[in-house]
CSV table of C-alpha atoms in Angstrom, one decimal:
chain,number,residue,atom,x,y,z
T,1,MET,CA,-0.1,-0.1,-0.2
T,2,THR,CA,1.3,3.4,-1.1
T,3,SER,CA,-0.2,6.9,-1.4
T,4,SER,CA,1.8,7.5,-4.7
T,5,HIS,CA,-1.3,6.4,-6.6
T,6,ALA,CA,-3.6,8.6,-8.2
T,7,PRO,CA,-6.1,9.6,-5.5
T,8,GLU,CA,-9.1,8.0,-7.7
T,9,ASP,CA,-7.0,4.9,-8.0
T,10,LEU,CA,-6.0,4.6,-4.3
T,11,LEU,CA,-9.7,5.4,-3.2
T,12,ARG,CA,-10.7,2.6,-5.2
T,13,GLU,CA,-8.1,0.2,-3.9
T,14,LEU,CA,-8.9,1.2,-0.3
T,15,ALA,CA,-12.7,1.3,-0.6
T,16,PRO,CA,-12.9,-2.5,0.0
T,17,GLN,CA,-10.6,-2.6,2.5
T,18,VAL,CA,-12.2,0.0,4.6
T,19,LEU,CA,-15.4,-1.6,4.2
T,20,GLY,CA,-14.0,-5.0,5.2
T,21,VAL,CA,-13.0,-3.2,8.9
T,22,LEU,CA,-16.3,-1.7,9.6
T,23,THR,CA,-18.2,-5.0,8.5
T,24,ARG,CA,-16.1,-6.7,10.7
T,25,ARG,CA,-16.5,-4.4,13.7
T,26,PHE,CA,-20.4,-3.8,13.5
T,27,GLY,CA,-21.7,-6.7,11.4
T,28,ASP,CA,-23.9,-4.4,9.0
T,29,PHE,CA,-22.8,-4.8,5.7
T,30,ALA,CA,-25.5,-2.2,4.0
T,31,THR,CA,-24.8,0.6,6.6
T,32,ALA,CA,-20.9,-0.2,6.6
T,33,GLU,CA,-21.1,0.7,2.6
T,34,ASP,CA,-23.0,3.8,3.0
T,35,ALA,CA,-20.5,5.1,5.6
T,36,VAL,CA,-17.8,4.0,3.4
T,37,GLN,CA,-18.9,5.8,0.5
T,38,GLU,CA,-19.5,9.2,2.6
T,39,ALA,CA,-15.9,8.6,3.7
T,40,LEU,CA,-14.7,8.2,0.1
T,41,LEU,CA,-16.6,11.4,-0.9
T,42,ALA,CA,-14.9,13.3,2.0
T,43,ALA,CA,-11.6,12.3,1.0
T,44,ALA,CA,-12.0,13.2,-2.7
T,45,THR,CA,-13.3,16.5,-1.7
T,46,GLN,CA,-10.3,17.2,0.8
T,47,TRP,CA,-7.6,15.2,-0.4
T,48,PRO,CA,-6.8,17.5,-3.6
T,49,ALA,CA,-6.8,20.7,-1.4
T,50,ASP,CA,-5.0,19.0,1.8
T,51,GLY,CA,-2.8,16.3,0.1
T,52,VAL,CA,-3.0,12.7,0.9
T,53,PRO,CA,-2.6,11.6,4.3
T,54,GLU,CA,0.3,9.8,5.4
T,55,ASN,CA,-1.8,6.9,6.5
T,56,PRO,CA,-4.8,7.0,3.9
T,57,ARG,CA,-6.8,3.8,4.8
T,58,GLY,CA,-6.5,4.7,8.6
T,59,TRP,CA,-8.0,8.3,7.5
T,60,LEU,CA,-10.8,6.3,5.6
T,61,VAL,CA,-11.3,3.9,8.5
T,62,GLN,CA,-11.5,6.5,11.2
T,63,VAL,CA,-14.1,9.2,9.2
T,64,ALA,CA,-16.1,5.9,7.9
T,65,TYR,CA,-16.2,5.1,11.6
T,66,ARG,CA,-17.6,8.0,12.8
T,67,ARG,CA,-20.1,8.2,9.9
T,68,MET,CA,-21.2,4.7,10.6
T,69,VAL,CA,-21.9,5.4,14.2
T,70,GLU,CA,-24.0,8.2,13.6
T,71,GLN,CA,-26.1,6.4,10.7
T,72,VAL,CA,-26.5,3.5,13.0
T,73,ARG,CA,-27.7,6.0,16.0
T,74,GLY,CA,-29.9,7.9,13.7
T,75,GLU,CA,-31.4,4.7,12.2
T,76,GLN,CA,-32.3,3.3,15.6
T,77,ALA,CA,-34.0,6.9,16.7
T,78,ARG,CA,-36.0,7.1,13.5
T,79,ARG,CA,-37.3,3.6,13.3
T,80,ARG,CA,-36.8,2.4,16.9
T,81,ARG,CA,-36.0,-1.4,15.7
T,82,GLU,CA,-35.8,-3.1,19.0
T,83,ASP,CA,-34.5,-6.1,17.9
T,84,LEU,CA,-31.6,-4.3,15.9
T,85,ALA,CA,-31.1,-1.9,18.9
T,86,ALA,CA,-30.5,-4.7,21.3
T,87,ARG,CA,-27.7,-6.0,19.2
T,88,ARG,CA,-26.2,-2.7,18.6
T,89,GLU,CA,-27.3,-0.4,21.4
T,90,PRO,CA,-25.3,2.8,20.8
T,91,THR,CA,-23.4,2.8,24.1
T,92,ASP,CA,-19.9,4.3,24.6
T,93,ARG,CA,-18.6,0.9,25.3
T,94,GLN,CA,-19.8,-0.8,22.2
T,95,TYR,CA,-18.7,2.2,19.7
T,96,ALA,CA,-15.3,2.6,21.3
T,97,PRO,CA,-12.8,1.9,18.5
T,98,ALA,CA,-11.2,-1.3,19.6
T,99,ALA,CA,-7.5,-0.9,18.2
T,100,ASP,CA,-7.7,-4.3,17.1
T,101,ASP,CA,-11.2,-4.1,15.5
T,102,LEU,CA,-10.1,-0.9,13.6
T,103,ALA,CA,-6.7,-1.6,12.6
T,104,ALA,CA,-5.5,0.0,9.7
T,105,ASP,CA,-3.1,-2.5,8.6
T,106,ARG,CA,-5.4,-5.5,8.5
T,107,ASP,CA,-7.0,-6.4,5.0
T,108,ASP,CA,-10.2,-7.9,5.1
T,109,THR,CA,-11.0,-7.8,1.5
T,110,LEU,CA,-10.7,-11.7,1.1
T,111,THR,CA,-13.1,-12.1,3.9
T,112,LEU,CA,-15.6,-9.7,2.4
T,113,LEU,CA,-15.5,-11.7,-0.9
T,114,PHE,CA,-16.9,-14.4,0.8
T,115,LEU,CA,-19.3,-12.4,2.6
T,116,CYS,CA,-20.8,-11.3,-0.6
T,117,ALA,CA,-20.8,-14.9,-1.9
T,118,HIS,CA,-23.1,-15.9,0.8
T,119,PRO,CA,-25.4,-18.5,-0.2
T,120,ALA,CA,-28.5,-16.6,0.7
T,121,LEU,CA,-27.9,-14.5,-2.5
T,122,SER,CA,-28.0,-16.0,-6.1
T,123,PRO,CA,-25.0,-16.6,-7.7
T,124,ALA,CA,-25.9,-13.7,-10.1
T,125,SER,CA,-26.4,-11.2,-7.2
T,126,ALA,CA,-23.5,-12.3,-5.2
T,127,ILE,CA,-21.2,-11.8,-8.1
T,128,ALA,CA,-22.8,-8.2,-8.9
T,129,LEU,CA,-22.5,-7.1,-5.3
T,130,THR,CA,-19.0,-8.3,-4.9
T,131,LEU,CA,-17.9,-6.4,-8.2
T,132,ARG,CA,-19.5,-3.1,-6.6
T,133,ALA,CA,-18.4,-3.3,-3.1
T,134,VAL,CA,-14.7,-5.3,-4.0
T,135,GLY,CA,-14.1,-4.4,-7.5
T,136,GLY,CA,-15.2,-0.9,-7.4
T,137,LEU,CA,-17.0,-1.3,-10.7
T,138,SER,CA,-19.9,1.0,-11.1
T,139,THR,CA,-23.3,0.0,-11.5
T,140,ALA,CA,-23.3,0.6,-15.5
T,141,GLU,CA,-20.0,-1.3,-15.8
T,142,ILE,CA,-21.6,-4.2,-14.2
T,143,ALA,CA,-24.6,-4.0,-15.9
T,144,ARG,CA,-22.8,-4.1,-19.3
T,145,ALA,CA,-21.0,-7.2,-18.1
T,146,PHE,CA,-24.3,-8.9,-17.3
T,147,LEU,CA,-25.9,-8.0,-20.6
T,148,VAL,CA,-28.7,-6.6,-18.5
T,149,PRO,CA,-30.0,-2.8,-18.3
T,150,GLU,CA,-28.7,-0.4,-15.7
T,151,ALA,CA,-32.0,-0.3,-13.6
T,152,THR,CA,-32.2,-4.0,-13.3
T,153,MET,CA,-28.8,-4.0,-11.9
T,154,ALA,CA,-29.3,-1.6,-9.3
T,155,GLN,CA,-32.3,-3.3,-8.1
T,156,ARG,CA,-30.2,-6.5,-8.0
T,157,ILE,CA,-27.4,-5.0,-5.9
T,158,SER,CA,-29.8,-3.3,-3.4
T,159,ARG,CA,-31.9,-6.7,-2.8
T,160,ALA,CA,-28.5,-8.2,-2.2
T,161,LYS,CA,-27.5,-5.9,0.3
T,162,GLN,CA,-30.8,-6.1,2.1
T,163,ARG,CA,-30.4,-10.0,2.2
T,164,ILE,CA,-26.5,-9.5,3.5
T,165,ARG,CA,-28.0,-6.9,6.1
T,166,THR,CA,-30.7,-9.6,7.4
T,167,SER,CA,-28.7,-12.6,7.2
T,168,GLY,CA,-26.9,-12.2,10.8
T,169,ILE,CA,-23.9,-14.2,9.5
T,170,PRO,CA,-20.5,-13.4,11.0
T,171,PHE,CA,-17.9,-11.3,9.3
T,172,ARG,CA,-15.1,-14.0,9.1
T,173,LEU,CA,-13.8,-16.7,6.6
T,174,PRO,CA,-16.3,-19.2,6.2
T,175,GLU,CA,-15.5,-22.9,7.5
T,176,GLN,CA,-14.0,-25.4,5.5
T,177,SER,CA,-17.3,-27.4,5.1
T,178,GLU,CA,-18.8,-24.2,3.7
T,179,ARG,CA,-16.2,-22.9,1.3
T,180,GLY,CA,-17.1,-25.3,-1.8
T,181,ARG,CA,-20.8,-24.0,-1.8
T,182,ARG,CA,-19.6,-20.4,-2.2
T,183,LEU,CA,-16.0,-20.5,-3.9
T,184,ASP,CA,-17.8,-20.8,-7.4
T,185,ALA,CA,-19.4,-17.4,-6.9
T,186,VAL,CA,-16.1,-16.1,-5.8
T,187,ARG,CA,-14.1,-17.4,-8.6
T,188,HIS,CA,-16.6,-16.0,-10.9
T,189,VAL,CA,-16.2,-12.6,-9.3
T,190,LEU,CA,-12.6,-12.4,-9.6
T,191,TYR,CA,-12.7,-13.4,-13.3
T,192,LEU,CA,-14.9,-10.7,-14.1
T,193,ILE,CA,-13.0,-8.3,-12.1
T,194,PHE,CA,-10.1,-9.3,-14.3
T,195,THR,CA,-11.9,-9.0,-17.5
T,196,GLU,CA,-13.2,-5.8,-16.7
T,197,GLY,CA,-9.4,-4.6,-16.0
T,198,HIS,CA,-8.0,-6.4,-18.9
T,199,THR,CA,-10.3,-5.1,-21.4
T,200,SER,CA,-12.4,-2.2,-19.9
T,201,SER,CA,-16.2,-2.3,-21.2
T,202,GLY,CA,-16.3,1.4,-21.8
T,203,GLY,CA,-14.1,4.8,-22.0
T,204,PRO,CA,-11.2,5.9,-23.5
T,205,ASP,CA,-8.7,3.1,-22.3
T,206,LEU,CA,-8.5,-0.6,-23.2
T,207,ARG,CA,-7.2,-1.5,-19.7
T,208,ARG,CA,-8.2,-0.7,-16.1
T,209,VAL,CA,-4.8,-1.9,-14.6
T,210,ASP,CA,-6.1,-1.0,-11.0
T,211,LEU,CA,-8.9,-3.9,-11.6
T,212,SER,CA,-6.8,-6.3,-13.4
T,213,ASP,CA,-3.9,-6.0,-10.7
T,214,GLU,CA,-6.4,-6.2,-8.0
T,215,ALA,CA,-8.1,-9.1,-9.4
T,216,VAL,CA,-4.6,-11.0,-9.7
T,217,ARG,CA,-3.9,-10.0,-6.0
T,218,LEU,CA,-6.8,-11.3,-4.6
T,219,THR,CA,-6.8,-14.6,-6.8
T,220,ARG,CA,-2.9,-14.9,-5.3
T,221,LEU,CA,-4.6,-14.5,-1.8
T,222,LEU,CA,-7.2,-17.2,-2.6
T,223,HIS,CA,-4.6,-19.3,-4.2
T,224,ALA,CA,-2.4,-19.4,-0.8
T,225,LEU,CA,-5.5,-19.9,1.2
T,226,LEU,CA,-6.7,-22.9,-1.0
T,227,LEU,CA,-3.6,-24.5,-2.7
T,228,ASP,CA,-5.4,-27.8,-3.0
T,229,ASP,CA,-8.1,-26.1,-5.5
T,230,SER,CA,-7.4,-26.8,-9.1
T,231,GLU,CA,-9.9,-24.2,-10.2
T,232,VAL,CA,-8.5,-21.6,-8.2
T,233,THR,CA,-5.1,-22.5,-9.4
T,234,GLY,CA,-6.3,-22.3,-13.1
T,235,LEU,CA,-7.9,-19.1,-12.4
T,236,LEU,CA,-4.7,-17.6,-11.3
T,237,ALA,CA,-2.9,-19.1,-14.3
T,238,LEU,CA,-5.7,-17.7,-16.7
T,239,MET,CA,-5.1,-14.5,-15.3
T,240,LEU,CA,-1.0,-14.4,-15.5
T,241,LEU,CA,-1.2,-15.9,-19.2
T,242,THR,CA,-3.7,-13.5,-20.3
T,243,ASP,CA,-2.1,-10.3,-18.7
T,244,ALA,CA,1.4,-11.6,-19.8
T,245,ARG,CA,0.8,-10.2,-23.3
T,246,SER,CA,-0.7,-6.6,-22.1
T,247,ALA,CA,2.6,-4.5,-22.8
T,248,ALA,CA,2.1,-5.7,-26.6
T,249,ARG,CA,-1.8,-5.1,-26.8
T,250,THR,CA,-1.7,-1.4,-27.6
T,251,GLY,CA,0.5,0.8,-29.9
T,252,PRO,CA,2.1,4.3,-28.6
T,253,HIS,CA,-0.8,6.0,-29.0
T,254,GLY,CA,-3.1,3.3,-27.3
T,255,GLU,CA,-4.5,1.8,-30.1
T,256,LEU,CA,-5.5,-1.7,-29.9
T,257,ILE,CA,-3.0,-4.4,-31.4
T,258,SER,CA,-4.5,-7.8,-32.4
T,259,LEU,CA,-3.3,-11.0,-31.2
T,260,THR,CA,-2.0,-11.7,-34.5
T,261,ASP,CA,-0.1,-8.6,-35.0
T,262,GLN,CA,1.5,-8.4,-31.2
T,263,ASP,CA,5.2,-8.3,-31.0
T,264,ARG,CA,5.6,-11.3,-28.9
T,265,SER,CA,9.3,-10.3,-27.9
T,266,ARG,CA,7.1,-7.8,-25.2
T,267,TRP,CA,5.1,-10.4,-23.6
T,268,ASP,CA,6.3,-11.3,-20.2
T,269,ARG,CA,7.9,-14.5,-20.3
T,270,ALA,CA,8.1,-14.8,-16.3
T,271,ALA,CA,4.4,-14.4,-15.9
T,272,ILE,CA,3.8,-17.0,-19.0
T,273,ALA,CA,6.4,-19.2,-17.2
T,274,GLU,CA,4.3,-19.0,-13.9
T,275,GLY,CA,1.2,-19.8,-15.4
T,276,ILE,CA,2.3,-22.6,-17.3
T,277,ALA,CA,3.8,-23.9,-14.2
T,278,LEU,CA,0.5,-23.5,-12.3
T,279,VAL,CA,-2.0,-25.1,-15.0
T,280,THR,CA,0.4,-28.2,-15.6
T,281,HIS,CA,0.3,-28.8,-11.8
T,282,ALA,CA,-3.4,-28.0,-11.5
T,283,LEU,CA,-4.5,-30.3,-14.4
T,284,PRO,CA,-3.7,-33.9,-13.2
T,285,ARG,CA,-4.6,-33.1,-9.5
T,286,GLY,CA,-8.3,-32.3,-9.6
T,287,PRO,CA,-11.6,-32.1,-11.3
T,288,VAL,CA,-11.0,-30.1,-14.6
T,289,GLY,CA,-13.1,-27.3,-14.9
T,290,PRO,CA,-13.7,-23.9,-17.0
T,291,TYR,CA,-10.7,-22.1,-15.7
T,292,GLN,CA,-8.2,-24.6,-16.1
T,293,ILE,CA,-9.4,-25.2,-19.3
T,294,GLN,CA,-9.2,-21.5,-20.4
T,295,ALA,CA,-5.9,-21.4,-18.9
T,296,ALA,CA,-4.6,-24.3,-21.3
T,297,ILE,CA,-6.0,-22.3,-24.1
T,298,ALA,CA,-4.1,-19.2,-23.3
T,299,ALA,CA,-1.1,-21.4,-22.6
T,300,LEU,CA,-1.4,-22.5,-26.4
T,301,HIS,CA,-1.6,-18.9,-27.5
T,302,ASP,CA,1.4,-17.9,-25.4
T,303,GLU,CA,3.7,-20.9,-26.3
T,304,ALA,CA,3.4,-20.2,-30.2
T,305,PRO,CA,6.5,-18.8,-31.5
T,306,THR,CA,4.4,-16.8,-34.3
T,307,ALA,CA,0.9,-16.4,-35.0
T,308,ALA,CA,0.9,-18.6,-37.9
T,309,GLU,CA,2.4,-21.7,-35.7
T,310,THR,CA,-0.7,-21.6,-33.2
T,311,ASP,CA,-1.9,-25.0,-32.6
T,312,TRP,CA,-5.6,-24.3,-33.6
T,313,PRO,CA,-6.9,-27.9,-33.8
T,314,GLN,CA,-5.8,-28.2,-29.8
T,315,ILE,CA,-7.5,-25.1,-29.2
T,316,LEU,CA,-10.4,-26.0,-31.0
T,317,ALA,CA,-10.5,-29.4,-29.0
T,318,LEU,CA,-10.3,-27.6,-25.5
T,319,TYR,CA,-13.2,-25.2,-26.6
T,320,GLU,CA,-15.1,-28.0,-27.2
T,321,VAL,CA,-14.5,-29.3,-23.7
T,322,LEU,CA,-15.1,-25.9,-22.2
T,323,GLU,CA,-18.3,-25.2,-24.1
T,324,ARG,CA,-19.6,-28.6,-22.1
T,325,HIS,CA,-18.7,-27.0,-19.1
T,326,ALA,CA,-19.8,-23.3,-19.5
T,327,ASP,CA,-23.3,-22.3,-20.8
T,328,ASN,CA,-21.9,-19.0,-22.2
T,329,PRO,CA,-22.3,-17.5,-25.5
T,330,VAL,CA,-19.0,-16.0,-25.6
T,331,VAL,CA,-17.2,-19.4,-25.2
T,332,SER,CA,-19.6,-20.7,-28.0
T,333,LEU,CA,-18.0,-18.0,-30.3
T,334,ASN,CA,-14.7,-18.3,-29.7
T,335,ARG,CA,-15.1,-22.1,-30.5
T,336,ALA,CA,-16.8,-21.0,-33.7
T,337,VAL,CA,-13.8,-18.9,-34.6
T,338,ALA,CA,-11.6,-21.8,-33.5
T,339,TYR,CA,-13.6,-23.8,-35.8
T,340,ALA,CA,-13.1,-21.7,-38.9
T,341,MET,CA,-9.3,-21.7,-38.2
T,342,VAL,CA,-8.9,-25.4,-38.5
T,343,HIS,CA,-11.9,-26.0,-41.1
T,344,GLY,CA,-11.9,-22.8,-43.0
T,345,PRO,CA,-13.9,-19.4,-42.6
T,346,VAL,CA,-17.1,-20.7,-44.4
T,347,ALA,CA,-17.4,-23.4,-41.9
T,348,GLY,CA,-16.8,-20.8,-39.0
T,349,LEU,CA,-19.5,-18.4,-40.5
T,350,ASP,CA,-22.1,-21.2,-40.7
T,351,ALA,CA,-21.2,-22.2,-36.7
T,352,LEU,CA,-21.7,-18.3,-35.9
T,353,ALA,CA,-24.9,-18.3,-37.8
T,354,GLU,CA,-26.4,-21.0,-35.2
T,355,LEU,CA,-25.4,-18.4,-32.4
T,356,ALA,CA,-27.1,-15.5,-33.6
T,357,ALA,CA,-30.5,-16.7,-32.2
T,358,ASP,CA,-29.0,-16.7,-28.6
T,359,PRO,CA,-30.6,-13.5,-27.1
T,360,ARG,CA,-27.6,-13.0,-25.0
T,361,LEU,CA,-25.5,-12.7,-28.2
T,362,ALA,CA,-27.7,-11.5,-30.6
T,363,GLY,CA,-26.6,-7.8,-31.9
T,364,HIS,CA,-23.8,-7.9,-29.5
T,365,HIS,CA,-20.6,-6.4,-31.1
T,366,ARG,CA,-18.3,-9.6,-30.6
T,367,LEU,CA,-20.6,-11.4,-32.9
T,368,HIS,CA,-20.5,-8.8,-35.9
T,369,ALA,CA,-16.8,-8.5,-35.1
T,370,ALA,CA,-16.4,-12.2,-35.5
T,371,ARG,CA,-18.4,-12.4,-38.5
T,372,ALA,CA,-16.6,-9.7,-40.0
T,373,HIS,CA,-13.1,-11.5,-39.5
T,374,LEU,CA,-14.2,-14.6,-41.1
T,375,HIS,CA,-15.8,-12.6,-44.1
T,376,GLU,CA,-12.4,-11.0,-44.5
T,377,LEU,CA,-10.8,-14.2,-44.5
T,378,ALA,CA,-13.4,-15.8,-46.9
T,379,GLY,CA,-12.8,-12.6,-49.2
T,380,ASP,CA,-16.2,-11.3,-49.1
T,381,ARG,CA,-15.0,-7.5,-48.4
T,382,GLU,CA,-18.6,-5.9,-48.5
T,383,ALA,CA,-19.9,-8.2,-45.7
T,384,ALA,CA,-16.9,-7.7,-43.9
T,385,LEU,CA,-17.1,-3.9,-44.1
T,386,GLY,CA,-20.7,-3.9,-42.9
T,387,HIS,CA,-20.0,-6.1,-39.7
T,388,TYR,CA,-17.0,-4.2,-38.7
T,389,ARG,CA,-19.0,-0.9,-39.0
T,390,ALA,CA,-21.9,-2.7,-36.9
T,391,ALA,CA,-19.4,-4.0,-34.3
T,392,ALA,CA,-18.2,-0.5,-33.8
T,393,GLU,CA,-21.6,1.0,-33.4
T,394,ARG,CA,-22.4,-1.4,-30.8
T,395,THR,CA,-19.2,-1.4,-28.6
T,396,SER,CA,-18.7,0.8,-25.4
T,397,SER,CA,-15.2,0.3,-25.7
T,398,GLN,CA,-13.5,3.4,-27.4
T,399,PRO,CA,-10.1,1.3,-28.2
T,400,GLU,CA,-12.2,-1.5,-29.9
T,401,GLN,CA,-14.4,1.1,-31.7
T,402,ARG,CA,-11.3,2.7,-33.2
T,403,TYR,CA,-9.9,-0.5,-33.9
T,404,LEU,CA,-12.7,-1.9,-35.9
T,405,LEU,CA,-13.5,1.4,-37.9
T,406,MET,CA,-9.9,0.9,-38.6
T,407,ARG,CA,-10.1,-2.3,-40.2
T,408,ALA,CA,-13.6,-1.0,-42.0
T,409,ALA,CA,-11.5,1.9,-43.3
T,410,ARG,CA,-8.7,-0.2,-44.7
T,411,LEU,CA,-11.2,-2.6,-46.5
T,412,ALA,CA,-13.1,0.6,-48.0
T,413,GLY,CA,-10.0,2.0,-49.0
T,414,ASN,CA,-8.6,-1.5,-50.6
T,415,ALA,CA,-11.0,-2.4,-53.9
T,416,SER,CA,-9.6,-5.7,-53.9
T,417,GLY,CA,-10.3,-6.6,-50.3
T,418,VAL,CA,-6.6,-7.9,-49.9
T,419,GLY,CA,-4.9,-6.9,-46.6
T,420,PRO,CA,-4.3,-8.4,-43.5
T,421,PRO,CA,-6.9,-10.1,-41.6
T,422,ALA,CA,-8.1,-9.2,-38.1
T,423,SER,CA,-7.1,-11.4,-35.4
T,424,PRO,CA,-8.8,-14.4,-34.8
T,425,GLY,CA,-8.3,-14.4,-31.3
T,426,SER,CA,-8.7,-11.5,-28.7
T,427,ALA,CA,-6.0,-9.1,-28.0
């Protein structure tokens, strides 16, 4: 932890840690989040003028603590909740900040992850709540990740907070017997946070490094806690193998560079070696799950000396296995592209046509981008041009939009339709 970060990044990093401190102290997640939000607002107002405190997390904890006391007392006075008052009567003894309870050097983020993955919540609600409370994503960003309207996601998060408030569960890591039921949601939350960091769903930047770095950090913590869980190992491997390509994904002006066109000498070989070692260790030792399979696919991309030497038949076989594990239209789309790389673009377009009826994918920019790429490979310049433009209209990521429009402009300016094809894989 260091205060050398930009204030906005620092506040996002500190928010779940401060929330964990207050939730552990008071046992009221919903009210604690309100208090933390007020503390963050105070920091955003004061720090630019006064400077970042020497101990920024301790500052936030103390401010949020005071707001928490005020909120709990006000709620009790207004609503006279006898049962809540019996548990949290605001006596000086109860609200005196214990040094251990408000310790500013203790990170409760991992415990908070498990709280947000409480079995009283649906998996979708648990993931959404954790993305908001731990990942620092806005409701709009979470809605885009789930492909649902923002109002729907706001209601889901609000209901999830109320379920946490009334659950009465202690704020601590779950017992070993409980972890299996809650671990699936925790893993998926970390995956979504990493994905949003690796390729931001909106805004001017391709990446949100704070989110991807935080996802890796939390997954390392989870891996240290659950060394024998092969899917946690696979998830960490997937993140490392994917993040290893980050330096080569953008050009000098922030433009997106496709996987095919990346300078592979810029890939992080240490991260690749660690990721390959992790997935190699995990695959033979436990039930094979989707994160291990995705890590194996990422490893095949990373191990290929050039794009032309990519082992597409093996990647296709892994996507077919992955599709049986995960009911995810994006997995099916990636499988269709891999199918095209093995059997030709026309066969791939036929596979994509079957996915167009899926309401989760119909009209999505990724479907249009995949169709554009395969039409370009098949030599159908006009169809490729139309789908590149359609994809650019539908993405909220400005770097992706610029890349897709660049592909379209290149085709429009090339009457023969001959030119370097777009990447078959993601950047």
